[in-house]
């Protein structure tokens, strides 16, 4: 899907250490997944965003997105 490809673009930019561009794509992918209602992918995008914020040293944003990603993953039984 386009949402998944968009998230993969975020992964690519993160691997290239272009973290602001990675966040741009993660945010787009998150918005698409929220419209679709795919909770597992929402959790993945939030975790990716949280990890990217860690790399940027923005620990407050990192905690927010990692916590939300974890909670969403629990809701959809992606982790037990």
PDB file of C-alpha atoms in Angstrom:
ATOM      1  CA  UNK A   1       0.000   0.000   0.000  1.00  0.00           C
ATOM      2  CA  UNK A   2       1.021   3.620  -0.385  1.00  0.00           C
ATOM      3  CA  UNK A   3       1.057   4.046   3.394  1.00  0.00           C
ATOM      4  CA  UNK A   4       3.520   1.174   3.800  1.00  0.00           C
ATOM      5  CA  UNK A   5       5.759   2.460   1.005  1.00  0.00           C
ATOM      6  CA  UNK A   6       5.708   5.912   2.596  1.00  0.00           C
ATOM      7  CA  UNK A   7       6.800   4.386   5.902  1.00  0.00           C
ATOM      8  CA  UNK A   8       9.576   2.545   4.079  1.00  0.00           C
ATOM      9  CA  UNK A   9      10.765   5.883   2.684  1.00  0.00           C
ATOM     10  CA  UNK A  10      11.091   7.000   6.290  1.00  0.00           C
ATOM     11  CA  UNK A  11      13.228   3.939   7.016  1.00  0.00           C
ATOM     12  CA  UNK A  12      15.430   4.762   4.035  1.00  0.00           C
ATOM     13  CA  UNK A  13      16.002   8.351   5.141  1.00  0.00           C
ATOM     14  CA  UNK A  14      16.654   7.209   8.690  1.00  0.00           C
ATOM     15  CA  UNK A  15      19.301   4.767   7.421  1.00  0.00           C
ATOM     16  CA  UNK A  16      20.891   7.673   5.536  1.00  0.00           C
ATOM     17  CA  UNK A  17      20.799   9.664   8.816  1.00  0.00           C
ATOM     18  CA  UNK A  18      18.491  12.274   7.308  1.00  0.00           C
ATOM     19  CA  UNK A  19      16.250  12.202  10.357  1.00  0.00           C
ATOM     20  CA  UNK A  20      14.071  15.221   9.607  1.00  0.00           C
ATOM     21  CA  UNK A  21      13.177  13.811   6.189  1.00  0.00           C
ATOM     22  CA  UNK A  22      12.532  10.424   7.842  1.00  0.00           C
ATOM     23  CA  UNK A  23      10.095  12.082  10.262  1.00  0.00           C
ATOM     24  CA  UNK A  24       8.358  13.761   7.345  1.00  0.00           C
ATOM     25  CA  UNK A  25       7.621  10.380   5.762  1.00  0.00           C
ATOM     26  CA  UNK A  26       6.768   8.675   9.064  1.00  0.00           C
ATOM     27  CA  UNK A  27       4.213  11.405   9.827  1.00  0.00           C
ATOM     28  CA  UNK A  28       2.633  11.016   6.388  1.00  0.00           C
ATOM     29  CA  UNK A  29       2.502   7.236   6.783  1.00  0.00           C
ATOM     30  CA  UNK A  30       1.000   7.585  10.266  1.00  0.00           C
ATOM     31  CA  UNK A  31      -1.765   9.862   8.991  1.00  0.00           C
ATOM     32  CA  UNK A  32      -2.592   7.380   6.221  1.00  0.00           C
ATOM     33  CA  UNK A  33      -2.613   4.421   8.610  1.00  0.00           C
ATOM     34  CA  UNK A  34      -4.843   6.314  11.035  1.00  0.00           C
ATOM     35  CA  UNK A  35      -7.342   6.962   8.218  1.00  0.00           C
ATOM     36  CA  UNK A  36      -7.241   3.262   7.309  1.00  0.00           C
ATOM     37  CA  UNK A  37      -7.443   2.201  10.956  1.00  0.00           C
ATOM     38  CA  UNK A  38      -4.521  -0.265  10.820  1.00  0.00           C
ATOM     39  CA  UNK A  39      -3.517  -0.252  14.492  1.00  0.00           C
ATOM     40  CA  UNK A  40      -0.492  -2.517  14.012  1.00  0.00           C
ATOM     41  CA  UNK A  41       1.004  -0.198  11.375  1.00  0.00           C
ATOM     42  CA  UNK A  42       0.094   2.831  13.494  1.00  0.00           C
ATOM     43  CA  UNK A  43       2.109   1.292  16.338  1.00  0.00           C
ATOM     44  CA  UNK A  44       5.043   0.617  14.009  1.00  0.00           C
ATOM     45  CA  UNK A  45       5.057   4.175  12.652  1.00  0.00           C
ATOM     46  CA  UNK A  46       4.911   5.666  16.139  1.00  0.00           C
ATOM     47  CA  UNK A  47       7.802   3.433  17.257  1.00  0.00           C
ATOM     48  CA  UNK A  48       9.822   4.462  14.205  1.00  0.00           C
ATOM     49  CA  UNK A  49       9.124   8.105  14.993  1.00  0.00           C
ATOM     50  CA  UNK A  50      10.127   7.575  18.609  1.00  0.00           C
ATOM     51  CA  UNK A  51      13.401   5.954  17.582  1.00  0.00           C
ATOM     52  CA  UNK A  52      14.098   8.815  15.193  1.00  0.00           C
ATOM     53  CA  UNK A  53      13.494  11.379  17.923  1.00  0.00           C
ATOM     54  CA  UNK A  54      15.992   9.468  20.094  1.00  0.00           C
ATOM     55  CA  UNK A  55      18.564   9.839  17.310  1.00  0.00           C
ATOM     56  CA  UNK A  56      17.828  13.578  17.234  1.00  0.00           C
ATOM     57  CA  UNK A  57      18.196  13.893  21.016  1.00  0.00           C
ATOM     58  CA  UNK A  58      14.550  14.967  21.447  1.00  0.00           C
ATOM     59  CA  UNK A  59      13.830  12.607  24.311  1.00  0.00           C
ATOM     60  CA  UNK A  60      10.476  14.135  25.262  1.00  0.00           C
ATOM     61  CA  UNK A  61       9.053  13.477  21.789  1.00  0.00           C
ATOM     62  CA  UNK A  62      10.759  10.076  21.736  1.00  0.00           C
ATOM     63  CA  UNK A  63       9.086   9.053  24.980  1.00  0.00           C
ATOM     64  CA  UNK A  64       5.698  10.249  23.714  1.00  0.00           C
ATOM     65  CA  UNK A  65       5.797   8.268  20.463  1.00  0.00           C
ATOM     66  CA  UNK A  66       7.459   5.170  21.886  1.00  0.00           C
ATOM     67  CA  UNK A  67       4.876   5.030  24.676  1.00  0.00           C
ATOM     68  CA  UNK A  68       1.995   5.494  22.245  1.00  0.00           C
ATOM     69  CA  UNK A  69       3.459   2.892  19.896  1.00  0.00           C
ATOM     70  CA  UNK A  70       3.796   0.406  22.728  1.00  0.00           C
ATOM     71  CA  UNK A  71       0.225   1.018  23.896  1.00  0.00           C
ATOM     72  CA  UNK A  72      -1.131   0.587  20.365  1.00  0.00           C
ATOM     73  CA  UNK A  73       0.876  -2.606  19.899  1.00  0.00           C
ATOM     74  CA  UNK A  74      -0.574  -4.010  23.114  1.00  0.00           C
ATOM     75  CA  UNK A  75      -4.105  -3.103  21.978  1.00  0.00           C
ATOM     76  CA  UNK A  76      -3.738  -5.080  18.761  1.00  0.00           C
ATOM     77  CA  UNK A  77      -1.923  -7.966  20.466  1.00  0.00           C
ATOM     78  CA  UNK A  78       1.274  -7.316  18.519  1.00  0.00           C
ATOM     79  CA  UNK A  79       3.144  -7.804  21.810  1.00  0.00           C
ATOM     80  CA  UNK A  80       2.203  -9.746  24.864  1.00  0.00           C
TER      81      UNK A  80
END
